[in-house]
mmCIF file of C-alpha atoms in Angstrom:
data_model
loop_
_atom_site.group_PDB
_atom_site.id
_atom_site.type_symbol
_atom_site.label_atom_id
_atom_site.label_comp_id
_atom_site.label_asym_id
_atom_site.label_seq_id
_atom_site.Cartn_x
_atom_site.Cartn_y
_atom_site.Cartn_z
ATOM 1 C CA MET A 30 37.278 -31.373 -78.129
ATOM 2 C CA ILE A 31 36.568 -34.379 -75.802
ATOM 3 C CA CYS A 32 33.548 -36.686 -76.023
ATOM 4 C CA ILE A 33 32.727 -38.472 -72.892
ATOM 5 C CA VAL A 34 29.974 -41.210 -72.844
ATOM 6 C CA GLN A 35 28.595 -42.172 -69.459
ATOM 7 C CA MET A 36 25.475 -43.691 -68.145
ATOM 8 C CA GLY A 37 23.856 -43.568 -71.839
ATOM 9 C CA LEU A 38 24.676 -39.746 -72.261
ATOM 10 C CA LEU A 39 26.907 -38.024 -74.495
ATOM 11 C CA PHE A 40 28.820 -34.935 -73.024
ATOM 12 C CA THR A 41 30.640 -32.894 -75.373
ATOM 13 C CA VAL A 42 33.145 -30.556 -73.768
ATOM 14 C CA VAL A 43 34.900 -27.923 -75.703
ATOM 15 C CA PRO A 44 38.459 -26.923 -74.056
ATOM 16 C CA GLY A 45 38.303 -23.161 -73.347
ATOM 17 C CA ALA A 46 34.538 -22.793 -73.835
ATOM 18 C CA GLY A 47 33.721 -23.642 -69.972
ATOM 19 C CA ARG A 48 30.462 -25.493 -70.853
ATOM 20 C CA SER A 49 29.167 -29.002 -72.151
ATOM 21 C CA ILE A 50 26.268 -29.999 -74.283
ATOM 22 C CA SER A 51 24.706 -33.376 -73.567
ATOM 23 C CA GLY A 52 22.309 -35.599 -75.525
ATOM 24 C CA SER A 53 21.181 -39.390 -75.494
ATOM 25 C CA GLY A 54 21.457 -41.870 -78.490
ATOM 26 C CA SER A 55 22.272 -45.611 -79.232
ATOM 27 C CA ASP A 56 25.746 -46.944 -79.459
ATOM 28 C CA LEU A 57 25.468 -47.290 -83.218
ATOM 29 C CA ALA A 58 23.966 -43.740 -83.805
ATOM 30 C CA LEU A 59 26.763 -42.517 -81.727
ATOM 31 C CA GLU A 60 29.565 -44.217 -83.438
ATOM 32 C CA VAL A 61 28.183 -43.318 -86.813
ATOM 33 C CA LYS A 62 28.467 -39.852 -85.874
ATOM 34 C CA MET A 63 32.019 -40.116 -84.689
ATOM 35 C CA ASP A 64 32.871 -42.041 -87.840
ATOM 36 C CA ALA A 65 31.318 -39.220 -89.683
ATOM 37 C CA CYS A 66 33.292 -36.602 -87.542
ATOM 38 C CA ARG A 67 36.505 -38.463 -88.322
ATOM 39 C CA SER A 68 36.105 -38.711 -92.152
ATOM 40 C CA LEU A 69 34.006 -35.378 -92.707
ATOM 41 C CA ARG A 70 35.225 -32.988 -90.087
ATOM 42 C CA ARG A 71 31.790 -31.363 -90.172
ATOM 43 C CA TRP A 72 28.959 -30.685 -87.750
ATOM 44 C CA VAL A 73 26.951 -33.875 -86.969
ATOM 45 C CA SER A 74 24.005 -34.618 -84.496
ATOM 46 C CA VAL A 75 23.414 -37.039 -81.987
ATOM 47 C CA ALA A 76 20.101 -36.779 -80.609
ATOM 48 C CA THR A 77 19.631 -33.003 -79.594
ATOM 49 C CA ALA A 78 23.339 -32.514 -79.454
ATOM 50 C CA ALA A 79 25.961 -31.413 -82.499
ATOM 51 C CA PHE A 80 29.559 -31.426 -82.229
ATOM 52 C CA VAL A 81 32.653 -31.128 -84.477
ATOM 53 C CA VAL A 82 35.592 -33.653 -83.306
ATOM 54 C CA ALA A 83 39.294 -32.491 -84.256
ATOM 55 C CA GLY A 84 41.490 -35.057 -82.337
ATOM 56 C CA LEU A 85 38.783 -37.410 -80.976
ATOM 57 C CA GLN A 86 39.118 -38.804 -77.404
ATOM 58 C CA VAL A 87 36.225 -41.048 -76.043
ATOM 59 C CA VAL A 88 36.017 -42.191 -72.573
ATOM 60 C CA THR A 89 33.527 -44.628 -70.790
ATOM 61 C CA ALA A 90 33.414 -44.495 -67.002
ATOM 62 C CA GLY A 91 33.002 -47.661 -64.785
ATOM 63 C CA PRO A 92 33.776 -48.737 -61.239
ATOM 64 C CA ALA A 93 37.279 -48.378 -60.056
ATOM 65 C CA VAL A 94 38.697 -51.628 -59.058
ATOM 66 C CA ALA A 95 42.067 -52.647 -60.298
ATOM 67 C CA LEU A 96 43.074 -55.548 -62.313
ATOM 68 C CA PRO A 97 46.685 -57.431 -61.968
ATOM 69 C CA ALA A 98 49.454 -55.902 -64.387
ATOM 70 C CA THR A 99 49.131 -57.418 -68.053
ATOM 71 C CA THR A 100 51.591 -59.609 -69.189
ATOM 72 C CA VAL A 101 52.929 -59.142 -72.862
ATOM 73 C CA ARG A 102 53.956 -62.121 -74.821
ATOM 74 C CA THR A 103 55.208 -61.990 -78.503
ATOM 75 C CA GLY A 104 55.818 -64.649 -81.346
ATOM 76 C CA PHE A 105 57.234 -64.478 -84.822
ATOM 77 C CA SER A 106 56.138 -66.271 -88.108
ATOM 78 C CA GLU A 107 58.639 -69.019 -89.152
ATOM 79 C CA GLY A 108 61.734 -68.503 -91.530
ATOM 80 C CA GLY A 109 62.642 -64.942 -90.416
ATOM 81 C CA HIS A 110 62.673 -62.019 -92.746
ATOM 82 C CA SER A 111 61.802 -63.984 -96.138
ATOM 83 C CA PRO A 112 59.739 -63.782 -99.247
ATOM 84 C CA GLY A 113 56.223 -65.155 -98.824
ATOM 85 C CA LEU A 114 52.491 -64.520 -99.923
ATOM 86 C CA THR A 115 50.879 -65.210 -96.462
ATOM 87 C CA LYS A 116 52.327 -65.654 -93.024
ATOM 88 C CA TRP A 117 50.898 -66.335 -89.502
ATOM 89 C CA ALA A 118 52.153 -66.032 -86.055
ATOM 90 C CA GLU A 119 50.905 -66.642 -82.511
ATOM 91 C CA ALA A 120 51.950 -65.224 -79.061
ATOM 92 C CA LEU A 121 51.320 -67.678 -76.067
ATOM 93 C CA CYS A 122 49.941 -66.763 -72.555
ATOM 94 C CA PRO A 123 51.561 -68.299 -69.546
ATOM 95 C CA ALA A 124 50.145 -70.967 -67.663
ATOM 96 C CA GLY A 125 47.200 -69.784 -65.420
ATOM 97 C CA GLN A 126 46.321 -66.703 -67.487
ATOM 98 C CA VAL A 127 43.948 -65.763 -70.073
ATOM 99 C CA VAL A 128 44.128 -63.682 -73.150
ATOM 100 C CA VAL A 129 42.434 -60.384 -73.086
ATOM 101 C CA GLY A 130 43.748 -58.541 -76.140
ATOM 102 C CA GLY A 131 46.698 -58.656 -78.603
ATOM 103 C CA GLY A 132 47.547 -57.669 -81.950
ATOM 104 C CA GLY A 133 50.026 -58.042 -85.065
ATOM 105 C CA GLU A 134 52.712 -56.395 -86.744
ATOM 106 C CA VAL A 135 54.451 -56.821 -90.434
ATOM 107 C CA LEU A 136 58.168 -56.303 -89.890
ATOM 108 C CA GLY A 137 60.433 -55.343 -92.983
ATOM 109 C CA GLU A 138 58.818 -55.068 -96.556
ATOM 110 C CA PRO A 139 59.522 -51.296 -96.890
ATOM 111 C CA GLN A 140 56.927 -50.636 -99.559
ATOM 112 C CA ARG A 141 54.339 -51.347 -96.907
ATOM 113 C CA THR A 142 51.973 -53.355 -98.993
ATOM 114 C CA THR A 143 51.696 -56.389 -96.774
ATOM 115 C CA VAL A 144 48.675 -56.136 -94.583
ATOM 116 C CA LEU A 145 46.663 -58.182 -91.593
ATOM 117 C CA THR A 146 43.929 -60.679 -92.617
ATOM 118 C CA ALA A 147 43.182 -61.932 -89.230
ATOM 119 C CA VAL A 148 43.700 -61.035 -85.626
ATOM 120 C CA GLU A 149 42.316 -63.673 -83.385
ATOM 121 C CA PRO A 150 42.223 -64.310 -79.532
ATOM 122 C CA HIS A 151 42.055 -68.094 -79.037
ATOM 123 C CA THR A 152 41.026 -70.486 -76.036
ATOM 124 C CA PRO A 153 43.188 -73.599 -75.290
ATOM 125 C CA GLU A 154 43.105 -76.094 -77.975
ATOM 126 C CA GLY A 155 44.929 -79.395 -77.037
ATOM 127 C CA PRO A 156 48.384 -78.499 -75.497
ATOM 128 C CA LYS A 157 48.200 -74.697 -76.677
ATOM 129 C CA PRO A 158 47.136 -72.297 -74.195
ATOM 130 C CA TYR A 159 45.303 -69.207 -74.369
ATOM 131 C CA ARG A 160 46.979 -67.114 -77.241
ATOM 132 C CA PHE A 161 46.624 -64.592 -79.981
ATOM 133 C CA VAL A 162 46.819 -65.476 -83.539
ATOM 134 C CA VAL A 163 47.455 -63.235 -86.593
ATOM 135 C CA GLN A 164 47.829 -63.598 -90.545
ATOM 136 C CA ALA A 165 48.977 -61.326 -93.056
ATOM 137 C CA ARG A 166 49.027 -61.368 -96.822
ATOM 138 C CA ALA A 167 51.724 -59.639 -99.171
ATOM 139 C CA LEU A 168 49.707 -57.879 -101.797
ATOM 140 C CA ALA A 169 52.887 -57.009 -104.032
ATOM 141 C CA TRP A 170 54.416 -60.384 -103.734
ATOM 142 C CA LYS A 171 57.197 -61.144 -106.081
ATOM 143 C CA LEU A 172 56.882 -57.484 -107.606
ATOM 144 C CA ASN A 173 58.988 -55.424 -104.945
ATOM 145 C CA GLY A 174 62.137 -57.941 -105.221
ATOM 146 C CA PRO A 175 64.304 -57.930 -102.420
ATOM 147 C CA ASN A 176 62.029 -55.363 -100.605
ATOM 148 C CA GLU A 177 59.407 -57.995 -100.071
ATOM 149 C CA ASP A 178 61.373 -60.002 -97.483
ATOM 150 C CA TRP A 179 58.922 -59.702 -94.217
ATOM 151 C CA GLN A 180 58.008 -61.527 -91.056
ATOM 152 C CA LEU A 181 54.897 -61.452 -88.870
ATOM 153 C CA LYS A 182 54.935 -60.533 -85.165
ATOM 154 C CA ALA A 183 51.995 -61.455 -82.886
ATOM 155 C CA TYR A 184 51.187 -59.893 -79.384
ATOM 156 C CA ALA A 185 49.030 -61.345 -76.646
ATOM 157 C CA LEU A 186 48.083 -59.264 -73.427
ATOM 158 C CA CYS A 187 47.405 -61.750 -70.739
ATOM 159 C CA VAL A 188 45.961 -61.529 -67.151
ATOM 160 C CA PRO A 189 45.582 -63.991 -64.364
ATOM 161 C CA ALA A 190 42.422 -66.195 -65.020
ATOM 162 C CA ALA A 191 41.301 -66.062 -61.437
ATOM 163 C CA SER A 192 41.171 -62.162 -61.716
ATOM 164 C CA MET A 193 38.452 -62.579 -64.763
ATOM 165 C CA PRO A 194 35.247 -64.511 -63.537
ATOM 166 C CA GLY A 195 32.750 -65.143 -66.481
ATOM 167 C CA TYR A 196 35.390 -64.504 -69.168
ATOM 168 C CA ARG A 197 34.432 -65.842 -72.530
ATOM 169 C CA ILE A 198 35.399 -65.137 -76.197
ATOM 170 C CA GLU A 199 32.441 -64.245 -78.194
ATOM 171 C CA SER A 200 32.582 -64.895 -82.168
ATOM 172 C CA TYR A 201 29.865 -63.791 -84.728
ATOM 173 C CA VAL A 202 29.805 -64.871 -88.320
ATOM 174 C CA SER A 203 28.308 -62.641 -90.717
ATOM 175 C CA LEU A 204 25.741 -63.911 -93.427
ATOM 176 C CA PRO A 205 27.628 -64.787 -96.699
ATOM 177 C CA THR A 206 27.906 -62.135 -99.335
ATOM 178 C CA THR A 207 29.646 -61.226 -102.657
ATOM 179 C CA ASP A 208 29.757 -57.414 -101.556
ATOM 180 C CA ARG A 209 33.478 -56.063 -101.732
ATOM 181 C CA PHE A 210 33.020 -54.521 -98.107
ATOM 182 C CA MET A 211 31.476 -55.862 -95.038
ATOM 183 C CA ALA A 212 30.923 -54.662 -91.485
ATOM 184 C CA HIS A 213 30.069 -56.643 -88.643
ATOM 185 C CA ARG A 214 29.757 -56.956 -84.629
ATOM 186 C CA ALA A 215 30.340 -59.016 -81.869
ATOM 187 C CA VAL A 216 28.163 -58.726 -78.615
ATOM 188 C CA CYS A 217 29.142 -59.144 -74.808
ATOM 189 C CA ARG A 218 26.284 -60.448 -72.874
ATOM 190 C CA ASN A 219 25.014 -60.590 -69.222
ATOM 191 C CA GLY A 220 26.657 -57.719 -67.946
ATOM 192 C CA LEU A 221 29.905 -58.484 -69.433
ATOM 193 C CA VAL A 222 32.191 -55.821 -71.173
ATOM 194 C CA ALA A 223 34.431 -55.939 -74.282
ATOM 195 C CA TYR A 224 37.899 -55.756 -73.369
ATOM 196 C CA SER A 225 39.290 -56.071 -76.828
ATOM 197 C CA ALA A 226 38.266 -57.146 -80.514
ATOM 198 C CA GLY A 227 39.314 -59.539 -83.088
ATOM 199 C CA ALA A 228 38.332 -60.247 -86.620
ATOM 200 C CA THR A 229 38.937 -62.761 -89.595
ATOM 201 C CA THR A 230 37.387 -63.709 -92.870
ATOM 202 C CA SER A 231 36.580 -67.069 -94.525
ATOM 203 C CA ASP A 232 39.108 -66.151 -97.071
ATOM 204 C CA THR A 233 42.092 -64.551 -95.652
ATOM 205 C CA THR A 234 43.901 -64.502 -98.944
ATOM 206 C CA ALA A 235 41.374 -62.317 -100.559
ATOM 207 C CA PHE A 236 40.042 -59.965 -97.794
ATOM 208 C CA GLY A 237 42.173 -57.721 -95.618
ATOM 209 C CA LEU A 238 40.846 -56.097 -92.056
ATOM 210 C CA GLN A 239 40.172 -52.242 -92.277
ATOM 211 C CA LEU A 240 38.784 -51.758 -88.669
ATOM 212 C CA VAL A 241 39.098 -53.854 -85.431
ATOM 213 C CA ARG A 242 38.011 -52.225 -82.156
ATOM 214 C CA THR A 243 35.573 -52.116 -79.066
ATOM 215 C CA SER A 244 32.489 -49.589 -79.120
ATOM 216 C CA GLU A 245 32.555 -46.621 -76.930
ATOM 217 C CA SER A 246 30.219 -48.276 -74.607
ATOM 218 C CA LEU A 247 32.272 -51.376 -74.676
ATOM 219 C CA ASP A 248 29.209 -53.714 -75.005
ATOM 220 C CA ILE A 249 30.068 -54.749 -78.690
ATOM 221 C CA THR A 250 33.069 -54.916 -80.996
ATOM 222 C CA ARG A 251 33.201 -53.745 -84.490
ATOM 223 C CA ALA A 252 34.925 -55.120 -87.521
ATOM 224 C CA THR A 253 35.102 -54.510 -91.224
ATOM 225 C CA ALA A 254 37.041 -55.971 -94.244
ATOM 226 C CA ARG A 255 37.373 -55.312 -97.892
ATOM 227 C CA ALA A 256 38.510 -57.434 -100.818
ATOM 228 C CA PHE A 257 42.102 -57.049 -102.337
ATOM 229 C CA PHE A 258 40.518 -57.438 -105.832
ATOM 230 C CA THR A 259 37.021 -56.780 -107.462
ATOM 231 C CA PRO A 260 35.000 -57.955 -108.654
ATOM 232 C CA VAL A 261 34.125 -60.538 -105.868
ATOM 233 C CA THR A 262 32.708 -63.830 -107.345
ATOM 234 C CA LYS A 263 32.661 -65.988 -104.561
ATOM 235 C CA GLU A 264 30.770 -65.527 -101.295
ATOM 236 C CA TRP A 265 32.422 -64.982 -98.267
ATOM 237 C CA SER A 266 31.752 -63.972 -94.631
ATOM 238 C CA LEU A 267 33.402 -61.629 -91.806
ATOM 239 C CA THR A 268 33.720 -63.276 -88.131
ATOM 240 C CA ALA A 269 33.843 -60.316 -85.454
ATOM 241 C CA ILE A 270 35.188 -61.476 -82.030
ATOM 242 C CA ALA A 271 34.849 -59.877 -78.508
ATOM 243 C CA VAL A 272 36.828 -60.781 -75.526
ATOM 244 C CA CYS A 273 34.460 -60.371 -72.631
ATOM 245 C CA GLY A 274 34.935 -59.952 -69.152
ATOM 246 C CA PRO A 275 33.640 -58.399 -65.663
ATOM 247 C CA ARG A 276 33.199 -54.629 -65.307
ATOM 248 C CA LYS A 277 35.284 -54.465 -62.220
ATOM 249 C CA ASP A 278 38.277 -52.282 -62.950
ATOM 250 C CA GLY A 279 36.992 -48.933 -64.163
ATOM 251 C CA ILE A 280 37.350 -50.212 -67.804
ATOM 252 C CA VAL A 281 37.419 -47.145 -70.277
ATOM 253 C CA ALA A 282 37.579 -46.725 -74.253
ATOM 254 C CA ALA A 283 39.917 -44.388 -75.476
ATOM 255 C CA GLY A 284 40.191 -43.249 -79.106
ATOM 256 C CA GLN A 285 42.507 -40.701 -81.083
ATOM 257 C CA VAL A 286 41.622 -39.660 -84.744
ATOM 258 C CA GLY A 287 44.590 -38.444 -86.711
ATOM 259 C CA PRO A 288 46.148 -38.216 -90.294
ATOM 260 C CA GLY A 289 47.414 -41.669 -91.486
ATOM 261 C CA PRO A 290 49.098 -44.078 -91.993
ATOM 262 C CA LEU A 291 50.338 -44.210 -88.090
ATOM 263 C CA VAL A 292 48.131 -43.052 -85.460
ATOM 264 C CA GLY A 293 48.471 -43.838 -81.509
ATOM 265 C CA VAL A 294 46.510 -43.236 -78.612
ATOM 266 C CA SER A 295 47.277 -43.378 -74.485
ATOM 267 C CA CYS A 296 45.390 -44.192 -71.544
ATOM 268 C CA PRO A 297 43.726 -40.800 -70.270
ATOM 269 C CA ALA A 298 45.398 -41.443 -66.984
ATOM 270 C CA GLY A 299 48.607 -42.365 -68.284
ATOM 271 C CA THR A 300 50.904 -44.960 -66.803
ATOM 272 C CA THR A 301 48.572 -45.264 -63.987
ATOM 273 C CA GLN A 302 46.475 -47.324 -66.440
ATOM 274 C CA GLN A 303 47.188 -49.982 -68.804
ATOM 275 C CA ILE A 304 45.578 -51.313 -72.091
ATOM 276 C CA HIS A 305 43.602 -54.609 -72.339
ATOM 277 C CA GLY A 306 43.353 -54.596 -76.113
ATOM 278 C CA ALA A 307 44.637 -52.599 -79.276
ATOM 279 C CA GLY A 308 42.120 -51.455 -81.967
ATOM 280 C CA GLY A 309 41.703 -49.321 -84.658
ATOM 281 C CA GLY A 310 41.684 -48.613 -88.272
ATOM 282 C CA LEU A 311 39.198 -46.809 -90.591
ATOM 283 C CA GLY A 312 35.445 -46.002 -90.486
ATOM 284 C CA LEU A 313 32.153 -48.307 -90.726
ATOM 285 C CA THR A 314 31.465 -47.498 -94.411
ATOM 286 C CA ASP A 315 33.132 -48.596 -97.550
ATOM 287 C CA ASP A 316 35.210 -45.078 -97.953
ATOM 288 C CA GLY A 317 38.598 -46.268 -96.957
ATOM 289 C CA GLY A 318 39.698 -47.267 -100.493
ATOM 290 C CA THR A 319 42.604 -49.965 -100.811
ATOM 291 C CA ASN A 320 43.857 -49.265 -97.420
ATOM 292 C CA TRP A 321 44.211 -52.077 -94.925
ATOM 293 C CA ILE A 322 45.528 -52.394 -91.295
ATOM 294 C CA ARG A 323 49.394 -53.270 -91.294
ATOM 295 C CA GLU A 324 50.224 -52.901 -87.555
ATOM 296 C CA LEU A 325 47.908 -53.211 -84.568
ATOM 297 C CA ARG A 326 49.634 -53.350 -81.343
ATOM 298 C CA PRO A 327 50.562 -52.404 -77.852
ATOM 299 C CA GLY A 328 52.678 -49.197 -77.657
ATOM 300 C CA GLN A 329 55.363 -50.932 -75.477
ATOM 301 C CA GLU A 330 56.277 -54.459 -74.942
ATOM 302 C CA ALA A 331 56.722 -54.260 -71.110
ATOM 303 C CA SER A 332 54.382 -55.166 -68.587
ATOM 304 C CA ALA A 333 51.232 -53.276 -68.462
ATOM 305 C CA PRO A 334 51.490 -51.073 -71.345
ATOM 306 C CA SER A 335 49.380 -47.957 -71.446
ATOM 307 C CA SER A 336 49.419 -46.926 -75.231
ATOM 308 C CA THR A 337 48.516 -48.563 -78.400
ATOM 309 C CA ARG A 338 49.213 -47.749 -82.174
ATOM 310 C CA VAL A 339 47.654 -48.681 -85.581
ATOM 311 C CA ARG A 340 49.257 -48.260 -88.988
ATOM 312 C CA MET A 341 47.502 -48.619 -92.246
ATOM 313 C CA SER A 342 49.202 -49.862 -95.362
ATOM 314 C CA LEU A 343 50.224 -47.526 -98.218
ATOM 315 C CA GLN A 344 48.093 -48.968 -100.905
ATOM 316 C CA GLY A 345 45.894 -45.803 -101.218
ATOM 317 C CA PRO A 346 46.101 -42.308 -100.083
ATOM 318 C CA PRO A 347 46.747 -42.315 -96.298
ATOM 319 C CA GLY A 348 43.705 -40.170 -95.234
ATOM 320 C CA GLU A 349 42.613 -40.507 -91.519
ATOM 321 C CA ALA A 350 42.709 -43.458 -89.136
ATOM 322 C CA VAL A 351 41.707 -44.169 -85.541
ATOM 323 C CA ALA A 352 43.737 -45.597 -82.863
ATOM 324 C CA HIS A 353 41.505 -47.170 -80.090
ATOM 325 C CA THR A 354 42.209 -49.023 -76.964
ATOM 326 C CA THR A 355 40.554 -50.151 -73.693
ATOM 327 C CA CYS A 356 42.293 -48.973 -70.532
ATOM 328 C CA ALA A 357 41.922 -49.600 -66.753
ATOM 329 C CA THR A 358 43.537 -49.029 -63.593
ATOM 330 C CA LYS A 359 46.350 -51.186 -62.919
ATOM 331 C CA THR A 360 47.290 -52.783 -59.611
ATOM 332 C CA PRO A 361 50.108 -50.573 -58.035
#
């Protein structure tokens, strides 16, 4: 089944059925239903429409004006493959380019108990250009012996600044809480759309990311985080981040639900499109258990990648996960 969101309507197409069902609903209501589809595999309703998703793909339409090919940059944490409780890495955009998305990946550590705690696009600070910064924490540090050697890799997706008028990075900090789980969102305003999502918490040693992605309508981004250990005795907050830019390139949102821990998704039009951000993870509610994002990155390191992938940790049962990305026609 393919779900297409266009002009505020939801169209559900069942392959082989030769028909579609449409209905209206808010972005939040729609996404809650889609997350219900992902986790429960049962009938749900969106306004007057009801549908079941088995291999979800979501596409949001827009005008078709291409952007230049994205440049992919990478960076690594210091020290190579080595033990460590926490590490960070950054990937820097070339001069004259802005960051539209990125991601991170834990290398090594075959036990897969090291997870991402922050994925953040950054504007220039001092001599540093636009960049993407990631952080990670080893949950079984000193317990896995030599298997705990690891390194963190950061990815940045960059485009010429001149192609992104109105570009801005929006950050929204939640109210503090002592709950073990939190969901939050960031908003793109004034007609801008969300090219990618980011997230971090006020304590990256105690909380990991479970979901980072744009919405299906591309006007907001969503993030969730969960505590590594309970009970939570100190207040904390979650920051959701949106990279916002002009709707001028037919930008679309595409997602694929599959069995974890590894899920990938490609742009609907294949290599004629490029991704502008990597996203995914679990759902919007605290039903993911002790699983956090371990890998969230473009599928290829070459210029103008057309797919993305997400890998969850192996702290809990793999369950299902969603890979999510934003795609657009690329300049030939």
